[in-house]
mmCIF file of C-alpha atoms in Angstrom:
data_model
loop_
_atom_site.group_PDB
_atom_site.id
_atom_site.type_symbol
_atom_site.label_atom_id
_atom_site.label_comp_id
_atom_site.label_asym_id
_atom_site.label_seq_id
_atom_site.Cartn_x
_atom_site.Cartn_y
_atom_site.Cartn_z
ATOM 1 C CA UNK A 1 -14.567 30.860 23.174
ATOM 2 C CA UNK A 2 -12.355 30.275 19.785
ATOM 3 C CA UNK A 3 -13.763 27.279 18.262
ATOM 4 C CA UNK A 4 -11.396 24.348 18.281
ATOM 5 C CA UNK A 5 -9.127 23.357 15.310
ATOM 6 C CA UNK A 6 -8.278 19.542 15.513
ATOM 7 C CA UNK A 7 -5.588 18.007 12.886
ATOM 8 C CA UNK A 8 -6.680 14.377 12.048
ATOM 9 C CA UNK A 9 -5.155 11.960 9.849
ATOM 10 C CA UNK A 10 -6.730 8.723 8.974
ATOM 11 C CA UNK A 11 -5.037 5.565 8.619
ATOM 12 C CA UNK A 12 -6.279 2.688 6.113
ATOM 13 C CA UNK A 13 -3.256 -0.034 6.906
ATOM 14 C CA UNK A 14 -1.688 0.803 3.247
ATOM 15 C CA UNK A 15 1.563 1.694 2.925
ATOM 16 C CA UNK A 16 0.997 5.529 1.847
ATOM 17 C CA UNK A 17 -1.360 6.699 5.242
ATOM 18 C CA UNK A 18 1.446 5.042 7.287
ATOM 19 C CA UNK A 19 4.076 6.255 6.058
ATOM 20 C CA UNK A 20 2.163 10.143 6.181
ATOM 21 C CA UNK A 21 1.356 9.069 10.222
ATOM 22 C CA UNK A 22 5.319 8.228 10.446
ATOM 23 C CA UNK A 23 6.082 11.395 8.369
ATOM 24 C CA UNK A 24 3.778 13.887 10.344
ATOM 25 C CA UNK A 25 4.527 12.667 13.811
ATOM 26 C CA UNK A 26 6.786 15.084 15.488
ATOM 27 C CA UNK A 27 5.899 17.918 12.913
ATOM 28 C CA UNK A 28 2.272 18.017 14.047
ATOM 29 C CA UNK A 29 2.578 16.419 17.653
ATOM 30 C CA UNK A 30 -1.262 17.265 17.955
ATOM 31 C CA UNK A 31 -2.090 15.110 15.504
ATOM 32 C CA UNK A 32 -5.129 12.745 16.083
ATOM 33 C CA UNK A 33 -4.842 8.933 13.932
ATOM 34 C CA UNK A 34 -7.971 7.194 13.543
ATOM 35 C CA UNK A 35 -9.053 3.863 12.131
ATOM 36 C CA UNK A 36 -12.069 3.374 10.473
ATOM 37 C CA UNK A 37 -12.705 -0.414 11.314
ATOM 38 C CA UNK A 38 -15.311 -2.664 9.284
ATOM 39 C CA UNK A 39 -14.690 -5.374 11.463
ATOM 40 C CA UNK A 40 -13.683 -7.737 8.132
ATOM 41 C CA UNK A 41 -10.030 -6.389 7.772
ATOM 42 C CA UNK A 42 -6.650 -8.599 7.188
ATOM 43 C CA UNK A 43 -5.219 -10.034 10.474
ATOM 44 C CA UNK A 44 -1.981 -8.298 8.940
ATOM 45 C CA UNK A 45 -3.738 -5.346 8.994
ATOM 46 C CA UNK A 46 -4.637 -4.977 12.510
ATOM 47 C CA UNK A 47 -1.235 -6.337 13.345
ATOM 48 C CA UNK A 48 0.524 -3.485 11.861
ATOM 49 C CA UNK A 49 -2.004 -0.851 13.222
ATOM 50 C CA UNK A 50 -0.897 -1.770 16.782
ATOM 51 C CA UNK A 51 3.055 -1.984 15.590
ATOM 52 C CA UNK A 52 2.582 1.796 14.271
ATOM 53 C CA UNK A 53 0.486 2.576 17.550
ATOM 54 C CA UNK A 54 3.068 1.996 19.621
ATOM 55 C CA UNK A 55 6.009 3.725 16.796
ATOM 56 C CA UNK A 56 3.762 6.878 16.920
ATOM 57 C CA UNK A 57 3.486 7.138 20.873
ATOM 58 C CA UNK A 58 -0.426 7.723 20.971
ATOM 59 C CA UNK A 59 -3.413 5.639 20.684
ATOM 60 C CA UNK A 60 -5.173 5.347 16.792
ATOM 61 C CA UNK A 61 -8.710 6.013 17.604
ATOM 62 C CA UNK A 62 -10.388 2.901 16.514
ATOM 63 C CA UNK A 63 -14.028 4.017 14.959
ATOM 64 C CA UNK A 64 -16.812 2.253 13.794
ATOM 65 C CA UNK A 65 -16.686 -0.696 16.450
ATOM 66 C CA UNK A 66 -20.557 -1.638 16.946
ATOM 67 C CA UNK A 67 -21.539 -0.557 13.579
ATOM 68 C CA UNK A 68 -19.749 -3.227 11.397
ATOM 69 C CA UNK A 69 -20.139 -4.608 7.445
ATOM 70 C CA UNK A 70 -22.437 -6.985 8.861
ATOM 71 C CA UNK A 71 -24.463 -4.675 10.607
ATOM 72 C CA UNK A 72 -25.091 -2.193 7.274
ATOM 73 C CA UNK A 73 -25.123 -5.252 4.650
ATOM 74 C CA UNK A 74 -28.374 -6.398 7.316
ATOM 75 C CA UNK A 75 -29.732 -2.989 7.048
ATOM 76 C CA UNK A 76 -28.622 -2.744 2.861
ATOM 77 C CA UNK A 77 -31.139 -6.134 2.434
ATOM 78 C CA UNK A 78 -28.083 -8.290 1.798
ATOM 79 C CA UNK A 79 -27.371 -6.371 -0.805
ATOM 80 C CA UNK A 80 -23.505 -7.090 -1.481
ATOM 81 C CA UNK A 81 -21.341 -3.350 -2.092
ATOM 82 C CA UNK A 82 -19.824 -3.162 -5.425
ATOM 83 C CA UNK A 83 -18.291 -0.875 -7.740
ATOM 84 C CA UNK A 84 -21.630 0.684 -8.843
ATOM 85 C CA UNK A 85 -22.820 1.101 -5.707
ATOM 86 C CA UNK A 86 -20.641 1.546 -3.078
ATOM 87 C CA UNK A 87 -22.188 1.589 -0.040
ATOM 88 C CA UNK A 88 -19.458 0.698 2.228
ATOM 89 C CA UNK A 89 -17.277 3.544 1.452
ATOM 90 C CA UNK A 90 -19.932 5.767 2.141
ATOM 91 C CA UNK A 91 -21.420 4.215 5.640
ATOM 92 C CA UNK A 92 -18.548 2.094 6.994
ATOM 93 C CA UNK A 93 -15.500 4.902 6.138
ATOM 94 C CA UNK A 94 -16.845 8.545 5.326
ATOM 95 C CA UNK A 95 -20.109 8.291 7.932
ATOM 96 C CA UNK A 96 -17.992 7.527 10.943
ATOM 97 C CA UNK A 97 -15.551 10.051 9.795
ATOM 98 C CA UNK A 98 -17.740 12.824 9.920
ATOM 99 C CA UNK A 99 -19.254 11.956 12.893
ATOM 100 C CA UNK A 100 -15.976 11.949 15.048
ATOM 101 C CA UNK A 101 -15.074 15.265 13.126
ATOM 102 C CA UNK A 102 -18.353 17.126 14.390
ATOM 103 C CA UNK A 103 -18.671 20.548 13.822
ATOM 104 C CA UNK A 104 -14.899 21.294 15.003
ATOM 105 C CA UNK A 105 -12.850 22.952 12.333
ATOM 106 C CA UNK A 106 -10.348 20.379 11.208
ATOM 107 C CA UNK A 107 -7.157 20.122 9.142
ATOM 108 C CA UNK A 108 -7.752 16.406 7.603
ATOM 109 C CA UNK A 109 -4.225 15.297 6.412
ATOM 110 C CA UNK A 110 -4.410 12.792 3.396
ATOM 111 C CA UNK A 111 -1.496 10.613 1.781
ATOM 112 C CA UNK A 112 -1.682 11.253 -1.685
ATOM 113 C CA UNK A 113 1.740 12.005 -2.974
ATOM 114 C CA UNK A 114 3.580 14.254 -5.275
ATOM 115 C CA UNK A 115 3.459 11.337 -8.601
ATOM 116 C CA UNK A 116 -0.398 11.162 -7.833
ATOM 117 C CA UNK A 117 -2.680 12.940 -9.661
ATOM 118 C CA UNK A 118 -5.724 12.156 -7.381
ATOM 119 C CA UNK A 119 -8.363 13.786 -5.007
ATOM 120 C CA UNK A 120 -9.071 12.697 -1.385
ATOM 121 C CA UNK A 121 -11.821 12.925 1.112
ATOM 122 C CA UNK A 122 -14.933 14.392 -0.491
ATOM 123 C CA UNK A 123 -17.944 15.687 1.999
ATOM 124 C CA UNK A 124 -21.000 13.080 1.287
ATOM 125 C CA UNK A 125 -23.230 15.511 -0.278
ATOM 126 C CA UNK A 126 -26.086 15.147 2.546
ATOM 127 C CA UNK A 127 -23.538 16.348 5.089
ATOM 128 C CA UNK A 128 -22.260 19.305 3.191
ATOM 129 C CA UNK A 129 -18.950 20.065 5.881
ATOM 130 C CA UNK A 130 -17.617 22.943 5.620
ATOM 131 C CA UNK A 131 -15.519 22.347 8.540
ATOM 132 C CA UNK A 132 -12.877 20.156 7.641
ATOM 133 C CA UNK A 133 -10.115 21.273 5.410
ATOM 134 C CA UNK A 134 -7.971 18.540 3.266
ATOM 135 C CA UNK A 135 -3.903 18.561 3.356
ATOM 136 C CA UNK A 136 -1.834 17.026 0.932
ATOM 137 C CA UNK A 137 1.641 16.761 2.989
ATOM 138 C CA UNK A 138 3.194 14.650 0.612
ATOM 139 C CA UNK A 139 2.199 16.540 -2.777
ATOM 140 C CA UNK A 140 3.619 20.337 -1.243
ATOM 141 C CA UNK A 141 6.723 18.533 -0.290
ATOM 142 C CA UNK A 142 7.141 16.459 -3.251
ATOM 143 C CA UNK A 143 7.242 12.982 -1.814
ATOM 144 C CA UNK A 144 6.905 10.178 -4.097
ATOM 145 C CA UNK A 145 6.604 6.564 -4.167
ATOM 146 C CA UNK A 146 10.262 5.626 -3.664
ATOM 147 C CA UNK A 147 10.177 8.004 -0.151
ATOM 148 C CA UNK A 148 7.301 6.131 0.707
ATOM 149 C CA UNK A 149 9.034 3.198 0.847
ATOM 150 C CA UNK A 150 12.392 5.190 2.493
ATOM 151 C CA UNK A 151 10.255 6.137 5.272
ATOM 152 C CA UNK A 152 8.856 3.095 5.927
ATOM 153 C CA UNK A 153 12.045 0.966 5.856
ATOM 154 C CA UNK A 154 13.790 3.835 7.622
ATOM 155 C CA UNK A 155 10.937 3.735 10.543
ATOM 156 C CA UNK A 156 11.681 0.562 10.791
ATOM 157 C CA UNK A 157 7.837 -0.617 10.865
ATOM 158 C CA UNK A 158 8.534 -1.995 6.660
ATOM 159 C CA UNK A 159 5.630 -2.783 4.650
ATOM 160 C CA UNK A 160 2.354 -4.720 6.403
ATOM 161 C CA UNK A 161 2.745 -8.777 5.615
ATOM 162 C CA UNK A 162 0.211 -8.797 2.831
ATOM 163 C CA UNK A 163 1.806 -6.806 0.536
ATOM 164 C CA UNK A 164 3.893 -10.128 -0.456
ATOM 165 C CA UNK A 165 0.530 -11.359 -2.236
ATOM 166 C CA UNK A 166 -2.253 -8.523 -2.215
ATOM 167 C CA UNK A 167 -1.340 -4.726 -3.552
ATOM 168 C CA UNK A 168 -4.696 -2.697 -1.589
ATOM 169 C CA UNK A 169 -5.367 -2.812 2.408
ATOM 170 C CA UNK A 170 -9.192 -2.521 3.092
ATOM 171 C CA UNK A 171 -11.662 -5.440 3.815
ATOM 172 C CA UNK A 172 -10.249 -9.119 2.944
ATOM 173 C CA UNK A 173 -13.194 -9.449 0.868
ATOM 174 C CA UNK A 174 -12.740 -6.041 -1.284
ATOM 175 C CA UNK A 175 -14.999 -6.264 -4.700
ATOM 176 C CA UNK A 176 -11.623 -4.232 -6.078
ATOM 177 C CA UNK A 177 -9.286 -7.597 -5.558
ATOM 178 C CA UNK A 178 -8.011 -9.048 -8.354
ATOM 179 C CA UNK A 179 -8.453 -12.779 -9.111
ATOM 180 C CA UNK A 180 -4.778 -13.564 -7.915
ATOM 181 C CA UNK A 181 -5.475 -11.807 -4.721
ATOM 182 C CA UNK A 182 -8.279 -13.509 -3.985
ATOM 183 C CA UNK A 183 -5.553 -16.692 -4.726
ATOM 184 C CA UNK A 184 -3.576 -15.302 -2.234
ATOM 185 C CA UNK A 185 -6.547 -15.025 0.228
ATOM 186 C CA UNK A 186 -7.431 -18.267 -0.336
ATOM 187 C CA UNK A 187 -3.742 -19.846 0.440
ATOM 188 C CA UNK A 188 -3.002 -16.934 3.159
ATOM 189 C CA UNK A 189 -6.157 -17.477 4.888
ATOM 190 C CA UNK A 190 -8.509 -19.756 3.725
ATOM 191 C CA UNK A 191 -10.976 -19.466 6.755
ATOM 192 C CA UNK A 192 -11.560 -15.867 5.427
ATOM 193 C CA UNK A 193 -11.887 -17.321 2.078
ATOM 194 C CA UNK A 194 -14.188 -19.587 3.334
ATOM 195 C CA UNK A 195 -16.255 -16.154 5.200
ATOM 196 C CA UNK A 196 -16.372 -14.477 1.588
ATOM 197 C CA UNK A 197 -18.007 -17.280 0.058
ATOM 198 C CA UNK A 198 -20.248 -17.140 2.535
ATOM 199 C CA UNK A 199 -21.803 -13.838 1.037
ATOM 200 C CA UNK A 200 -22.527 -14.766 -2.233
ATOM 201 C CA UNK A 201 -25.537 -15.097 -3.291
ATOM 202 C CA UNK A 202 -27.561 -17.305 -6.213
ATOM 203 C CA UNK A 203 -31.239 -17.119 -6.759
ATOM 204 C CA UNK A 204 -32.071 -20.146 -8.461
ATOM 205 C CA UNK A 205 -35.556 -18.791 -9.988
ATOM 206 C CA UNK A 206 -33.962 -15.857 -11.953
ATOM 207 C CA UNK A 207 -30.449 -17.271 -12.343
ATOM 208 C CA UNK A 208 -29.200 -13.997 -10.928
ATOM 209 C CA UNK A 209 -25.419 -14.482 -9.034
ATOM 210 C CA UNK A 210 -23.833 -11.872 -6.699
ATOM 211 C CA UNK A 211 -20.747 -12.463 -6.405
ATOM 212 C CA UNK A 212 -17.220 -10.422 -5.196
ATOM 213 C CA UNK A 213 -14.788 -11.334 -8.274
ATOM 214 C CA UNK A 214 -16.381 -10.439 -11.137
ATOM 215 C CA UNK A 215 -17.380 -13.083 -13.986
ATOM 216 C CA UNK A 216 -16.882 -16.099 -11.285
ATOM 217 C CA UNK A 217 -17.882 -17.578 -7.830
ATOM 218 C CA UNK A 218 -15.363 -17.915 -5.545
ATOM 219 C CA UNK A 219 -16.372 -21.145 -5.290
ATOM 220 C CA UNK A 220 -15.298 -21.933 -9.029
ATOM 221 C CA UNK A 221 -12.205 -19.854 -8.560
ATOM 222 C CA UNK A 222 -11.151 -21.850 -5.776
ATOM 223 C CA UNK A 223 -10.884 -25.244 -8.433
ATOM 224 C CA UNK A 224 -7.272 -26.483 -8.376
ATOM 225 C CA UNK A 225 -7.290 -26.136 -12.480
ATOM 226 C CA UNK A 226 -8.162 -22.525 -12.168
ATOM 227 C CA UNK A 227 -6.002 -21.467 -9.486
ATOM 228 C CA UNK A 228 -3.383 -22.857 -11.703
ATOM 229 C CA UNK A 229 -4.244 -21.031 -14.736
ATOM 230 C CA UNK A 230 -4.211 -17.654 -12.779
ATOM 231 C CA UNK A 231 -0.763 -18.303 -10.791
ATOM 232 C CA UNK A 232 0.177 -19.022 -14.474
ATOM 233 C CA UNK A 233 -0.884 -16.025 -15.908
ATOM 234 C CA UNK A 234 -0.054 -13.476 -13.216
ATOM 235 C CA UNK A 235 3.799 -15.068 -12.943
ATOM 236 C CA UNK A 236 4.116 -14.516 -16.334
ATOM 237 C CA UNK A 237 3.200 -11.007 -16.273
ATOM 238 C CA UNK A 238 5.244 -10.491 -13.306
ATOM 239 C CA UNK A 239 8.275 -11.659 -15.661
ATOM 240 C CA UNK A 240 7.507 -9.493 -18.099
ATOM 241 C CA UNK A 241 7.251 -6.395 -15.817
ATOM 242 C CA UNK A 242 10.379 -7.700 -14.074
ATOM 243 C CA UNK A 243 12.259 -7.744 -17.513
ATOM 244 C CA UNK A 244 10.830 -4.186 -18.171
ATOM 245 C CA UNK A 245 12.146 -2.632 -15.143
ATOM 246 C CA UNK A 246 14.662 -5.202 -13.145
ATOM 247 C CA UNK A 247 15.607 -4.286 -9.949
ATOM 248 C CA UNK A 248 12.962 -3.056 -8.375
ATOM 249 C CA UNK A 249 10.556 -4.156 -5.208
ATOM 250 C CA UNK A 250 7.889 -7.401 -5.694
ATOM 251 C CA UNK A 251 5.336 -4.411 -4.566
ATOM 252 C CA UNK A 252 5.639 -2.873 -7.227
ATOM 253 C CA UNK A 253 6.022 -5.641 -9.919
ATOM 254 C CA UNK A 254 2.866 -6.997 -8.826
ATOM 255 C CA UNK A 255 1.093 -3.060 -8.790
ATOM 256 C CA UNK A 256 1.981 -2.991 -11.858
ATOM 257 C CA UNK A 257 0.276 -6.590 -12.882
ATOM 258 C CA UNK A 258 -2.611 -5.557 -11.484
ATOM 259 C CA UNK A 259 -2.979 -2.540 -12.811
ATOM 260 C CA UNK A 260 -3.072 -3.791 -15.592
ATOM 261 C CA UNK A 261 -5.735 -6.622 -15.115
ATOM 262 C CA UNK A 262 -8.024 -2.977 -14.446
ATOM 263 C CA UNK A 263 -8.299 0.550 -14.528
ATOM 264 C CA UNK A 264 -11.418 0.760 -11.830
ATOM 265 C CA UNK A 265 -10.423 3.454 -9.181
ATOM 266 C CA UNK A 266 -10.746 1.887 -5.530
ATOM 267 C CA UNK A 267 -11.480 4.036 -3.042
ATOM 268 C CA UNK A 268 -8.960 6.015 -1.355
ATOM 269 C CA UNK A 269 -9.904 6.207 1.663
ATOM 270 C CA UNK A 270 -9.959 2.787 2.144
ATOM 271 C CA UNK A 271 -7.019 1.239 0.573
ATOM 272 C CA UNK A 272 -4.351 4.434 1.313
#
């Protein structure tokens, strides 16, 4: 028996795996969308899963369901992902991945587009899959940012609700958020604010913090005087950018804000 060859294409709630699902629909009508959940994602995010569910006429396969962040952070000691150890990527995205893949050969379709000079999906190296084969739809037919957007708006599914204040999709409490995202959290949906807190951590012997935004608790961003001071300084940059380049979306004013604020990679298969 020939052995079967699946094409799969994951789906992260950002703007560029969405627009590939919308893009790839009816010239791979095979294809098979899947959701790698963590169980702490943006109510925005789920929202728009089920609006591009129902565009794409077949179910996204939701993974990771009774395996949540909770579930590996218990198993991790409490110790809270960040960008030197990124634990979530690795158990909560890439695992589950894998394990729906199998050992069927499969075309794995990834949104990274022709301006991008980025890789995808890499095998974890205990795994070492030979099995599944990356495709860069967007980069062979030279789609950029600006079709993104055109195939989005023309779909008429738009851009999920939380790009108006937050520039990544992934978990609401993402170490990779920048303080004015973790503003907009806070005014967006301060019970999830209130979750994140929640993890940090603060050993009183040692003196020793963990906390998501680097340099601060979210309890001493959350002060009225410092929320201030970052709405301050992130609408001034947005002015600046704004004057650079008029015209063009708030997305991509505030991209380019935060891009600025850091040059730490997030990962792609999360935030995509």
């Amino acid at each position: 028996m020939a052995q079967k060859t699946r094409h799969l294409l994951g789906l992260s709630g950002g703007k560029d795996s969405s627009a590939l699902a919308v893009y790839m629909r009816d010239r791979v009508p095979e294809m098979e969308y899947f959701f790698t959940d963590t169980g702490k994602e943006l109510p925005e995010t789920y929202e728009f899963l089920d609006r591009l569910e129902a565009f794409l006429g077949k179910p996204i396969a939701r993974l990771n369901v009774e395996r949540d962040f909770d579930h590996w952070l218990t198993l991790h000691g409490g110790l809270l992902p960040s960008s030197q150890v990124r634990w979530c990527t690795i158990k909560l995205k890439i695992r589950p991945f894998e394990e729906y893949v199998g050992e069927d050969k499969a075309y794995h379709y990834i949104g990274i587009r022709a301006d991008e000079d980025r890789v995808g999906y890499k095998p974890l190296k205990t795994s070492n899959l030979q099995n599944i084969i990356p495709k860069y739809p967007f980069k062979e037919d030279g789609i950029t940012k600006e079709d993104i957007y055109r195939i989005l708006e023309e779909s008429g599914l738009g851009l999920p609700e939380y790009y108006n204040w937050r520039t990544r999709s992934g978990c609401y409490f993402c170490f990779f958020q920048r303080k004015s995202e973790w503003v907009g959290l806070l005014e967006q949906h301060p019970d999830l604010f209130e979750l994140a807190k929640g993890y940090e951590k603060f050993d009183t012997e040692t003196g020793e913090r963990f906390t998501w935004s680097q340099g601060e608790s979210l309890e001493e961003l959350a002060d009225p005087e410092r929320i201030a001071q970052i709405k301050e300084n992130t609408e001034k940059a947005k002015a600046t950018k704004k004057k650079e380049k008029p015209n063009r979306r708030l997305i991509e004013i505030l991209t380019d804000v935060h891009d600025d604020e850091d040059d730490e990679e997030p990962c792609l298969i999360c935030h995509k």
